[in-house]
Short mmCIF file of C-alpha atoms and ligand atoms in Angstrom, two decimals:
data_model
loop_
_atom_site.label_atom_id
_atom_site.label_comp_id
_atom_site.label_asym_id
_atom_site.label_seq_id
_atom_site.Cartn_x
_atom_site.Cartn_y
_atom_site.Cartn_z
CA MET A 20 0.00 0.00 0.00
CA THR A 21 2.47 2.65 -0.98
CA ASP A 22 0.54 4.45 -3.69
CA THR A 23 -0.46 7.64 -1.91
CA PRO A 24 2.43 9.83 -0.76
CA LEU A 25 2.57 10.04 3.04
CA LYS A 26 1.96 13.55 4.32
CA LEU A 27 2.75 14.47 7.91
CA PHE A 28 2.34 17.69 9.84
CA ASN A 29 5.73 19.12 10.71
CA SER A 30 5.54 21.28 13.85
CA LEU A 31 8.73 23.04 12.76
CA THR A 32 7.17 24.47 9.59
CA ARG A 33 3.54 24.17 10.77
CA GLU A 34 2.75 22.56 7.44
CA LEU A 35 1.84 19.20 5.99
CA GLU A 36 4.93 17.80 4.33
CA GLU A 37 5.53 14.81 2.16
CA PHE A 38 7.63 12.18 3.88
CA THR A 39 10.86 11.63 1.97
CA PRO A 40 13.24 9.43 3.92
CA VAL A 41 16.79 10.53 4.68
CA HIS A 42 17.97 7.00 3.88
CA GLU A 43 16.34 5.33 0.89
CA GLY A 44 13.62 2.90 1.95
CA GLU A 45 14.16 3.53 5.66
CA ALA A 46 12.34 5.45 8.36
CA ARG A 47 14.17 6.42 11.54
CA VAL A 48 11.99 7.69 14.36
CA TYR A 49 12.81 8.88 17.88
CA SER A 50 10.08 9.28 20.50
CA CYS A 51 10.63 10.98 23.84
CA GLY A 52 9.96 8.36 26.45
CA PRO A 53 8.46 8.42 29.91
CA THR A 54 10.13 9.68 33.06
CA VAL A 55 9.94 6.58 35.19
CA TYR A 56 9.34 8.14 38.61
CA ASN A 57 5.70 7.07 38.75
CA TYR A 58 3.07 5.14 36.81
CA PRO A 59 2.23 6.57 33.41
CA HIS A 60 -1.24 8.08 33.16
CA ILE A 61 -3.41 7.36 30.16
CA GLY A 62 -2.54 10.79 28.72
CA ASN A 63 1.12 9.72 28.58
CA MET A 64 0.02 6.53 26.87
CA ARG A 65 -1.76 8.56 24.19
CA ALA A 66 1.70 9.78 23.14
CA TYR A 67 2.83 6.18 22.58
CA VAL A 68 -0.35 5.07 20.84
CA PHE A 69 0.26 7.97 18.45
CA ALA A 70 3.95 7.06 17.93
CA ASP A 71 2.88 3.45 17.41
CA VAL A 72 0.34 4.37 14.72
CA LEU A 73 3.02 6.46 13.03
CA GLY A 74 5.47 3.53 13.14
CA ARG A 75 2.85 1.06 11.93
CA THR A 76 1.94 3.38 9.06
CA LEU A 77 5.58 3.69 8.01
CA SER A 78 5.94 -0.11 8.10
CA TRP A 79 2.66 -0.61 6.23
CA LYS A 80 3.82 1.73 3.53
CA GLY A 81 6.92 -0.38 3.12
CA TYR A 82 9.61 1.59 4.96
CA ASP A 83 12.15 -0.29 7.00
CA LEU A 84 11.45 1.26 10.41
CA THR A 85 13.94 1.89 13.21
CA HIS A 86 12.05 3.29 16.16
CA ILE A 87 13.75 4.39 19.37
CA ILE A 88 11.92 5.25 22.58
CA ASN A 89 13.98 6.36 25.52
CA ILE A 90 13.46 5.77 29.22
CA THR A 91 14.22 8.88 31.26
CA ASP A 92 15.70 7.78 34.56
CA VAL A 93 17.71 10.90 35.30
CA GLY A 94 17.62 14.64 34.84
CA HIS A 95 13.91 15.48 34.46
CA LEU A 96 13.12 18.13 37.04
CA THR A 97 9.75 18.84 38.57
CA ASP A 98 9.74 21.91 36.32
CA ASP A 99 10.57 21.60 32.62
CA GLY A 100 13.08 24.44 33.08
CA ASP A 101 15.89 24.27 35.59
CA ALA A 102 13.99 24.85 38.78
CA GLY A 103 12.78 22.22 41.18
CA GLU A 104 14.10 18.82 42.09
CA ASP A 105 14.94 15.80 40.01
CA LYS A 106 11.68 13.83 39.76
CA MET A 107 13.48 10.54 40.30
CA GLU A 108 15.44 11.73 43.36
CA LYS A 109 12.28 13.18 44.86
CA MET A 110 10.24 9.98 44.48
CA ALA A 111 13.10 7.82 45.73
CA ALA A 112 13.37 9.98 48.85
CA ALA A 113 9.61 9.91 49.41
CA LYS A 114 9.53 6.12 49.15
CA ALA A 115 12.88 5.59 50.91
CA GLN A 116 14.01 3.42 48.01
CA SER A 117 16.94 3.54 45.66
CA ILE A 118 16.43 5.40 42.40
CA TRP A 119 17.40 2.26 40.53
CA ASP A 120 14.58 0.30 42.17
CA ILE A 121 12.12 3.11 41.45
CA ALA A 122 13.22 3.22 37.82
CA LYS A 123 12.95 -0.55 37.44
CA HIS A 124 9.49 -0.73 38.95
CA TYR A 125 7.96 2.07 36.89
CA THR A 126 9.71 1.07 33.68
CA GLU A 127 8.15 -2.36 34.01
CA ALA A 128 4.76 -0.80 34.75
CA PHE A 129 5.11 1.32 31.61
CA TRP A 130 6.01 -1.72 29.52
CA ALA A 131 2.94 -3.54 30.83
CA ASP A 132 0.75 -0.68 29.57
CA VAL A 133 2.60 -0.69 26.26
CA LYS A 134 1.80 -4.37 25.85
CA ALA A 135 -1.82 -4.03 26.94
CA LEU A 136 -2.36 -1.27 24.40
CA ASN A 137 -0.83 -3.39 21.62
CA ILE A 138 1.92 -0.83 21.06
CA ARG A 139 4.71 -2.49 19.12
CA GLU A 140 8.12 -2.79 20.76
CA PRO A 141 10.58 -0.24 19.37
CA ALA A 142 13.93 -1.36 17.97
CA LYS A 143 15.40 -0.22 21.27
CA TRP A 144 14.34 1.19 24.62
CA SER A 145 17.29 3.46 25.27
CA VAL A 146 17.88 4.14 28.94
CA ALA A 147 19.31 7.58 29.71
CA THR A 148 21.75 6.45 32.41
CA ASP A 149 23.38 4.06 29.90
CA TYR A 150 24.55 7.10 27.91
CA ILE A 151 26.18 9.33 30.53
CA GLY A 152 29.64 9.02 28.96
CA GLU A 153 28.25 9.95 25.54
CA MET A 154 26.37 12.89 27.09
CA ILE A 155 29.56 14.22 28.64
CA ASP A 156 31.36 13.89 25.28
CA PHE A 157 28.53 15.69 23.49
CA ALA A 158 28.58 18.48 26.08
CA LYS A 159 32.38 18.80 25.80
CA GLY A 160 31.97 19.21 22.06
CA ILE A 161 29.64 22.20 22.35
CA ALA A 162 30.81 23.72 25.66
CA ASP A 163 33.42 26.17 24.30
CA ARG A 164 31.24 27.84 21.73
CA HIS A 165 27.80 27.56 23.24
CA CYS A 166 27.95 27.13 27.02
CA TYR A 167 29.03 28.92 30.18
CA GLU A 168 29.59 27.70 33.70
CA LEU A 169 27.86 28.88 36.85
CA ASP A 170 28.15 27.53 40.39
CA SER A 171 25.08 25.40 39.75
CA GLY A 172 26.20 23.89 36.48
CA LEU A 173 26.98 24.24 32.80
CA TYR A 174 24.40 26.25 30.87
CA PHE A 175 23.55 26.51 27.21
CA ASP A 176 23.47 30.10 25.90
CA VAL A 177 20.48 30.15 23.55
CA SER A 178 21.70 33.33 21.86
CA THR A 179 24.55 31.34 20.28
CA VAL A 180 22.25 29.53 17.83
CA ALA A 181 20.08 31.03 15.11
CA ASP A 182 16.28 30.80 15.37
CA TYR A 183 16.18 29.61 18.97
CA GLY A 184 12.61 28.74 19.97
CA ARG A 185 11.29 28.67 16.40
CA LEU A 186 9.54 25.37 17.11
CA ALA A 187 7.59 26.93 19.97
CA ARG A 188 6.77 30.03 17.89
CA ALA A 189 6.41 32.01 21.07
CA VAL A 190 9.44 33.09 22.95
CA THR A 191 7.34 35.85 24.41
CA GLU A 192 7.76 37.57 27.73
CA GLU A 193 5.02 35.36 29.07
CA GLY A 194 6.60 32.23 27.66
CA GLU A 195 9.94 33.06 29.17
CA SER A 196 8.58 33.92 32.55
CA ARG A 197 7.38 30.32 32.87
CA ILE A 198 11.00 29.25 33.02
CA GLU A 199 12.20 30.00 36.50
CA THR A 200 15.38 31.94 36.57
CA VAL A 201 18.65 30.67 37.93
CA ALA A 202 20.93 33.40 39.25
CA GLY A 203 23.56 34.32 36.69
CA LYS A 204 21.81 33.03 33.57
CA ARG A 205 22.51 35.19 30.54
CA ASN A 206 19.11 34.65 28.95
CA ALA A 207 15.94 33.50 30.68
CA ALA A 208 15.65 30.59 28.23
CA ASP A 209 19.21 29.31 28.85
CA PHE A 210 19.11 25.79 30.21
CA ALA A 211 21.31 23.37 32.11
CA ILE A 212 23.45 20.93 30.17
CA TRP A 213 25.03 19.65 33.37
CA ARG A 214 23.74 20.21 36.91
CA LYS A 215 26.42 20.16 39.58
CA THR A 216 25.70 18.47 42.87
CA PRO A 217 25.57 21.34 45.40
CA ALA A 218 28.59 21.46 47.71
CA GLY A 219 28.12 19.33 50.79
CA GLU A 220 25.35 17.23 49.24
CA THR A 221 25.40 13.77 47.72
CA ARG A 222 22.92 12.60 45.19
CA GLN A 223 21.99 9.00 44.54
CA MET A 224 22.76 9.57 40.90
CA GLU A 225 25.88 11.57 40.17
CA TRP A 226 28.85 11.23 37.87
CA ASP A 227 32.22 12.93 37.48
CA SER A 228 32.52 15.42 34.65
CA PRO A 229 34.80 18.29 33.57
CA TRP A 230 32.27 20.56 35.36
CA GLY A 231 32.34 18.65 38.61
CA LYS A 232 30.25 15.89 40.08
CA GLY A 233 26.65 16.03 38.98
CA ALA A 234 24.02 14.85 36.54
CA PRO A 235 23.09 15.71 32.97
CA GLY A 236 20.28 18.10 32.09
CA TRP A 237 17.16 16.42 30.78
CA HIS A 238 17.27 17.89 27.27
CA LEU A 239 20.77 16.57 26.66
CA GLU A 240 19.80 12.91 26.81
CA CYS A 241 17.43 12.97 23.85
CA SER A 242 19.89 14.83 21.63
CA VAL A 243 22.60 12.34 22.49
CA MET A 244 20.59 9.14 22.15
CA GLY A 245 18.96 10.39 18.94
CA GLU A 246 22.36 11.15 17.43
CA LYS A 247 24.02 7.95 18.66
CA LEU A 248 21.26 5.57 17.67
CA LEU A 249 19.81 7.16 14.54
CA GLY A 250 22.43 9.63 13.30
CA PHE A 251 21.76 13.30 12.40
CA PRO A 252 19.60 14.08 10.60
CA PHE A 253 17.06 11.34 11.17
CA ASP A 254 13.52 11.34 9.85
CA ILE A 255 10.99 12.01 12.60
CA HIS A 256 11.08 13.09 16.24
CA THR A 257 7.87 12.75 18.28
CA GLY A 258 6.55 13.80 21.66
CA GLY A 259 3.54 15.33 23.37
CA ILE A 260 2.64 18.91 22.55
CA ASP A 261 4.09 20.18 25.84
CA HIS A 262 7.52 19.25 24.47
CA ARG A 263 7.05 21.70 21.62
CA GLU A 264 7.50 24.55 24.08
CA ILE A 265 10.72 23.86 26.00
CA HIS A 266 12.16 20.37 25.69
CA HIS A 267 12.29 20.14 21.90
CA PRO A 268 13.41 23.74 21.25
CA ASN A 269 16.27 23.00 23.65
CA GLU A 270 17.08 19.70 21.96
CA ILE A 271 17.09 21.50 18.62
CA ALA A 272 19.45 24.19 19.93
CA GLN A 273 21.86 21.50 21.17
CA ASN A 274 21.64 19.68 17.84
CA GLN A 275 22.39 22.84 15.89
CA ALA A 276 25.38 23.46 18.14
CA PHE A 277 26.59 19.88 17.76
CA CYS A 278 26.51 19.85 13.98
CA GLY A 279 27.65 23.46 13.60
CA CYS A 280 24.49 24.10 11.60
CA GLY A 281 23.09 27.54 10.99
CA GLY A 282 19.46 28.57 11.27
CA LEU A 283 16.41 26.44 10.88
CA SER A 284 15.53 27.40 7.32
CA GLU A 285 16.57 23.85 6.56
CA ALA A 286 14.67 21.51 8.82
CA THR A 287 17.52 18.99 8.78
CA ASN A 288 19.61 21.46 10.82
CA SER A 289 17.40 20.68 13.80
CA GLY A 290 18.62 17.07 13.97
CA ALA A 291 15.39 15.59 12.58
CA LYS A 292 13.53 16.42 9.40
CA ILE A 293 10.06 16.30 10.87
CA TRP A 294 8.97 17.09 14.44
CA MET A 295 5.56 15.71 15.33
CA HIS A 296 3.48 16.33 18.43
CA ASN A 297 0.36 14.67 19.75
CA ASN A 298 -2.15 16.87 21.49
CA PHE A 299 -3.20 16.22 25.08
CA LEU A 300 -5.74 13.93 26.59
CA VAL A 301 -7.54 16.17 29.06
CA GLU A 302 -9.78 15.46 31.98
CA ARG A 303 -11.76 18.17 33.70
CA SER A 304 -11.45 17.00 37.28
CA GLY A 305 -7.65 16.90 37.12
CA LYS A 306 -7.24 13.16 37.77
CA MET A 307 -4.60 13.01 35.05
CA SER A 308 -2.01 14.65 37.21
CA LYS A 309 0.41 12.17 38.72
CA SER A 310 0.73 14.31 41.80
CA SER A 311 -2.93 13.94 42.81
CA GLY A 312 -3.81 10.80 44.76
CA GLU A 313 -5.83 8.64 42.36
CA PHE A 314 -4.96 9.38 38.79
CA LEU A 315 -6.06 7.86 35.51
CA ARG A 316 -3.85 4.85 35.04
CA LEU A 317 -4.66 2.18 32.52
CA GLN A 318 -5.09 -0.24 35.43
CA LEU A 319 -7.89 1.93 36.82
CA LEU A 320 -9.76 1.52 33.53
CA ILE A 321 -9.29 -2.24 33.67
CA ASP A 322 -10.41 -2.33 37.32
CA LYS A 323 -13.62 -0.67 36.25
CA GLY A 324 -14.22 -3.35 33.64
CA TYR A 325 -12.87 -1.70 30.49
CA HIS A 326 -10.56 -3.44 28.08
CA PRO A 327 -7.30 -1.55 27.44
CA LEU A 328 -7.95 -1.66 23.70
CA ALA A 329 -11.15 0.31 24.28
CA TYR A 330 -8.83 3.12 25.32
CA ARG A 331 -6.75 2.59 22.19
CA MET A 332 -9.98 2.82 20.18
CA MET A 333 -10.78 6.07 21.97
CA CYS A 334 -7.42 7.49 20.90
CA LEU A 335 -7.86 6.34 17.30
CA GLN A 336 -11.28 7.99 17.04
CA ALA A 337 -9.68 11.40 17.47
CA HIS A 338 -7.03 12.98 15.30
CA TYR A 339 -3.71 12.96 17.12
CA ARG A 340 -3.40 16.74 16.76
CA SER A 341 -6.75 17.39 18.43
CA GLU A 342 -7.23 17.64 22.13
CA LEU A 343 -9.15 14.62 23.37
CA GLU A 344 -11.37 14.88 26.39
CA PHE A 345 -11.53 11.80 28.54
CA SER A 346 -14.86 10.71 29.97
CA TRP A 347 -16.17 7.36 31.14
CA GLU A 348 -19.10 7.70 28.74
CA GLY A 349 -16.66 8.25 25.88
CA LEU A 350 -14.66 5.21 26.93
CA LYS A 351 -17.81 3.13 27.13
CA ALA A 352 -18.84 4.23 23.65
CA ALA A 353 -15.39 3.29 22.33
CA GLN A 354 -15.65 -0.14 23.95
CA THR A 355 -19.10 -0.63 22.40
CA ARG A 356 -17.74 0.34 19.00
CA LEU A 357 -14.91 -2.16 19.33
CA LYS A 358 -17.40 -4.81 20.44
CA ARG A 359 -19.57 -4.19 17.37
CA MET A 360 -16.58 -4.59 15.11
CA LEU A 361 -15.68 -7.87 16.76
CA MET A 362 -19.28 -9.07 16.46
CA ASP A 363 -19.27 -8.29 12.74
CA ILE A 364 -15.94 -10.04 12.34
CA GLU A 365 -17.30 -13.09 14.13
CA ARG A 366 -20.27 -13.16 11.77
CA HIS A 367 -17.93 -13.20 8.80
CA ARG A 368 -15.67 -15.88 10.20
CA GLY A 369 -16.05 -19.31 8.70
CA LYS A 370 -17.50 -17.95 5.50
CA ALA A 371 -15.30 -19.06 2.63
CA ALA A 372 -12.98 -16.38 1.35
CA LYS A 373 -13.48 -15.78 -2.32
CA GLN A 374 -11.75 -13.49 -4.77
CA PRO A 375 -11.50 -9.96 -3.43
CA ILE A 376 -14.27 -7.87 -4.87
CA GLY A 377 -13.80 -4.38 -6.28
CA GLN A 378 -15.46 -2.76 -3.29
CA VAL A 379 -12.82 -4.08 -0.92
CA ASP A 380 -10.01 -2.93 -3.19
CA LEU A 381 -11.53 0.51 -3.24
CA SER A 382 -11.68 0.52 0.54
CA LEU A 383 -8.00 -0.37 0.83
CA TYR A 384 -7.22 2.49 -1.49
CA GLN A 385 -9.31 4.81 0.69
CA VAL A 386 -7.51 3.62 3.80
CA ASP A 387 -4.19 4.40 2.18
CA GLU A 388 -5.45 7.87 1.33
CA ALA A 389 -6.78 8.49 4.84
CA ILE A 390 -3.76 7.26 6.75
CA SER A 391 -1.41 9.06 4.35
CA ASN A 392 -3.23 12.28 5.16
CA ASP A 393 -1.45 12.95 8.44
CA LEU A 394 -2.67 9.69 10.03
CA ASN A 395 -6.43 10.09 9.80
CA THR A 396 -7.26 7.05 11.91
CA ALA A 397 -10.81 8.27 12.57
CA ARG A 398 -11.57 7.94 8.86
CA VAL A 399 -9.88 4.54 8.68
CA LEU A 400 -12.21 3.23 11.41
CA VAL A 401 -15.23 4.31 9.39
CA ILE A 402 -13.86 2.54 6.31
CA VAL A 403 -13.34 -0.67 8.31
CA GLU A 404 -16.95 -0.50 9.48
CA GLY A 405 -18.00 0.03 5.88
CA ILE A 406 -16.19 -3.11 4.80
CA LEU A 407 -17.76 -5.13 7.60
CA ALA A 408 -21.22 -3.86 6.65
CA MET A 409 -20.89 -4.68 2.95
CA LYS A 410 -23.78 -6.62 1.51
CA GLY A 411 -23.73 -9.33 -1.11
CA GLN A 412 -21.28 -12.13 -1.67
CA ALA A 413 -18.89 -12.87 1.16
CA SER A 414 -15.44 -11.97 -0.01
CA ASP A 415 -11.99 -11.41 1.29
CA ARG A 416 -13.40 -8.84 3.66
CA LEU A 417 -11.79 -10.22 6.78
CA ALA A 418 -8.41 -10.38 5.09
CA ALA A 419 -8.81 -6.71 4.16
CA VAL A 420 -9.84 -5.75 7.70
CA PHE A 421 -6.90 -7.61 9.21
CA GLU A 422 -4.58 -5.97 6.71
CA ILE A 423 -5.88 -2.54 7.74
CA ASP A 424 -5.50 -3.50 11.39
CA ARG A 425 -1.74 -3.65 10.84
CA VAL A 426 -2.06 0.16 11.01
CA LEU A 427 -4.76 0.45 13.67
CA GLY A 428 -3.34 -2.16 16.02
CA LEU A 429 -6.70 -3.10 17.53
CA ASP A 430 -5.76 -6.77 17.47
CA LEU A 431 -8.88 -7.51 15.41
CA ALA A 432 -7.64 -10.88 14.15
CA THR A 433 -7.20 -12.43 17.59
CA LEU A 434 -9.35 -10.41 19.95
CA ARG A 435 -12.74 -11.96 20.70
CA ARG A 436 -15.87 -10.31 21.93
CA THR A 437 -15.70 -12.35 25.13
CA ASP A 438 -12.24 -10.86 25.80
CA LEU A 439 -13.95 -7.49 26.31
CA ARG A 440 -15.94 -8.98 29.19
CA ILE A 441 -13.64 -7.86 32.00
CA ARG A 442 -14.80 -8.34 35.56
CA PRO A 443 -14.89 -4.99 37.37
CA LYS A 444 -12.71 -5.16 40.46
CA ASP A 445 -15.56 -4.25 42.79
CA ALA A 446 -18.10 -6.64 41.22
CA ALA A 447 -20.11 -8.41 43.91
CA ILE A 448 -20.45 -11.63 41.97
CA THR A 449 -18.01 -14.02 40.30
CA GLU A 450 -18.27 -15.43 36.80
CA ASP A 451 -18.89 -18.93 38.18
CA GLU A 452 -21.75 -17.62 40.28
CA ILE A 453 -23.22 -15.91 37.22
CA GLU A 454 -23.03 -19.10 35.20
CA ALA A 455 -24.69 -21.05 38.03
CA GLU A 456 -27.50 -18.48 38.22
CA LEU A 457 -27.98 -18.60 34.45
CA LEU A 458 -28.28 -22.39 34.58
CA ARG A 459 -30.87 -22.10 37.34
CA ARG A 460 -32.74 -19.55 35.22
CA LYS A 461 -32.67 -21.87 32.23
CA GLN A 462 -34.17 -24.67 34.29
CA ALA A 463 -36.86 -22.33 35.63
CA ARG A 464 -37.75 -21.27 32.12
CA ALA A 465 -37.88 -24.87 30.95
CA ALA A 466 -40.33 -25.53 33.79
CA LYS A 467 -42.27 -22.42 32.71
CA ASP A 468 -41.57 -20.89 36.13
CA PHE A 469 -41.28 -17.34 34.80
CA ALA A 470 -41.51 -15.69 38.20
CA THR A 471 -38.25 -17.37 39.30
CA SER A 472 -36.65 -16.72 35.93
CA ASP A 473 -37.48 -12.99 36.14
CA ALA A 474 -36.31 -12.79 39.74
CA ILE A 475 -32.94 -14.26 38.78
CA ARG A 476 -32.63 -11.82 35.94
CA ASP A 477 -33.40 -8.90 38.29
CA SER A 478 -30.94 -10.02 40.93
CA LEU A 479 -28.23 -10.39 38.29
CA ALA A 480 -29.06 -6.92 37.02
CA ALA A 481 -28.72 -5.60 40.57
CA ALA A 482 -25.27 -7.22 40.73
CA GLY A 483 -24.24 -5.37 37.56
CA VAL A 484 -24.83 -8.19 35.08
CA GLU A 485 -26.95 -7.84 31.98
CA VAL A 486 -28.53 -11.03 30.68
CA MET A 487 -28.94 -11.16 26.91
CA ASP A 488 -31.36 -13.84 25.78
CA GLY A 489 -30.71 -15.23 22.32
CA ASP A 490 -27.19 -13.85 22.19
CA PRO A 491 -24.40 -16.42 22.07
CA LEU A 492 -22.45 -14.33 24.56
CA GLY A 493 -25.32 -14.74 27.04
CA TRP A 494 -24.44 -12.03 29.51
CA GLU A 495 -22.32 -8.98 29.98
CA TRP A 496 -21.06 -6.65 32.70
CA LYS A 497 -23.10 -3.49 32.88
CA LEU A 498 -20.52 -0.70 33.00
P1 LIG B 525 6.68 12.33 30.76
O1 LIG B 525 6.74 10.98 31.40
O2 LIG B 525 6.12 13.38 31.63
O3 LIG B 525 8.03 12.74 30.22
O4 LIG B 525 5.67 12.23 29.52
C1 LIG B 525 5.70 11.19 28.58
C2 LIG B 525 5.01 11.62 27.31
O5 LIG B 525 3.62 11.88 27.53
C3 LIG B 525 5.56 12.91 26.69
O6 LIG B 525 5.63 12.74 25.28
C4 LIG B 525 4.53 13.94 27.05
O7 LIG B 525 4.53 15.01 26.15
C5 LIG B 525 3.25 13.13 26.95
N1 LIG B 525 2.10 13.64 27.71
C6 LIG B 525 2.08 14.10 28.98
N2 LIG B 525 0.83 14.39 29.37
C7 LIG B 525 0.01 14.09 28.33
C8 LIG B 525 -1.41 14.16 28.12
N3 LIG B 525 -2.25 14.58 29.06
N4 LIG B 525 -1.89 13.78 26.91
C9 LIG B 525 -1.05 13.34 25.95
N5 LIG B 525 0.28 13.24 26.08
C10 LIG B 525 0.83 13.61 27.27
ZN1 LIG B 526 13.02 13.91 24.92
#
């Protein structure tokens, strides 16, 4: 399916651009990874569903994909600028555990969510602390011309590169005031390349460097791992839209310094040709924030009886550049939509596959057009439903749907409708008990004892179970 040229929205130019790979036939993609100081919330996971759809699309269109996602286990402060504490150090202190244990635990939790959401494994999970030596070398290479030292660390002087902040489009007074000032900084937007451990203190994570004992700044790690693992320039750099404001402009400045490139009139000077950003998943009551007690983790959705792929469906229904508002009703609707698809697929199963008919070919062409138009997954879902609703001779419809699912990643070939029947954690009744009640109800009905049969149905309903007569599934959790 490589007929339609792939067009992607480049945040750097704010335009749709045709994807032309740096290396013939290849696609090299770097995605900013999670900071593993806590569980990811489902908003974070939206960033990886988006990166996954991008990667799947590149593979589907025939590019040989190398995707890197990093794991940030050092350097990310509680503020995206240089104020605040290291998130990892702070959590480790709060839990009285070593940073390494914290990192291990939350990295594994993140990977579990990745798996549950059917996000494909990247070529490499690059862990920041594995690249400290390379970070120091990179910093040494740019220090003389672009950095200056203060008591607190080595800082990047943003006035030494052309077009600083172009990606953010708004280095306004207001924008700058968000970055807390460090005494002695030349420009408000200057940022730490290396943070020295304050005299008299020891940090759990610190390394020797030409600028004293300390730890790298957060922005440095992505520049270094991107360059080491993909080479400058690579094709696409992704992240959430918050990164468009500080983290990625700073990465770009470092990359320009590293390659001795001039301004950003040529996108390749920024280190990557295309910079892509997913918009936020938002939630009105603020449960997304990791700092509030109960926040929206994928596990919370599962505990309430939702399948993780219902959340993936919810993401795919929206365009990645649109804000998506989370609601339980919306999640329920997404789960119902996924269930309908699986029901239609089950109806088609077992019917002999014949020659593909023209209609299906046309649909595959439309899918290619939709996904090539800056990843219009919402449209692709509608096309899939159209294929499943087609009348007339059974055809190679399922094969077409499964082919399209290589891009969507909804696991349509293996997922069954019964898999969506997840027991809510607080359900008062077990599945065995439900089955026993249904058997009792069947016997009552056979004996024409409708009063008992209705009473059983009502008591199941009260326990959150919906009985569906005449449906092979038989019953379902009422969410
Ligand atoms: P972090 O672990 O904070 O570094 O974030 C991991 C990824 O999630 C980054 O790409 C962020 O930009 C992204 N992100 C954070 N919050 C949200 C959100 N509410 N919706 C979508 N993406 C988000
Ligand atoms: Zn990054």
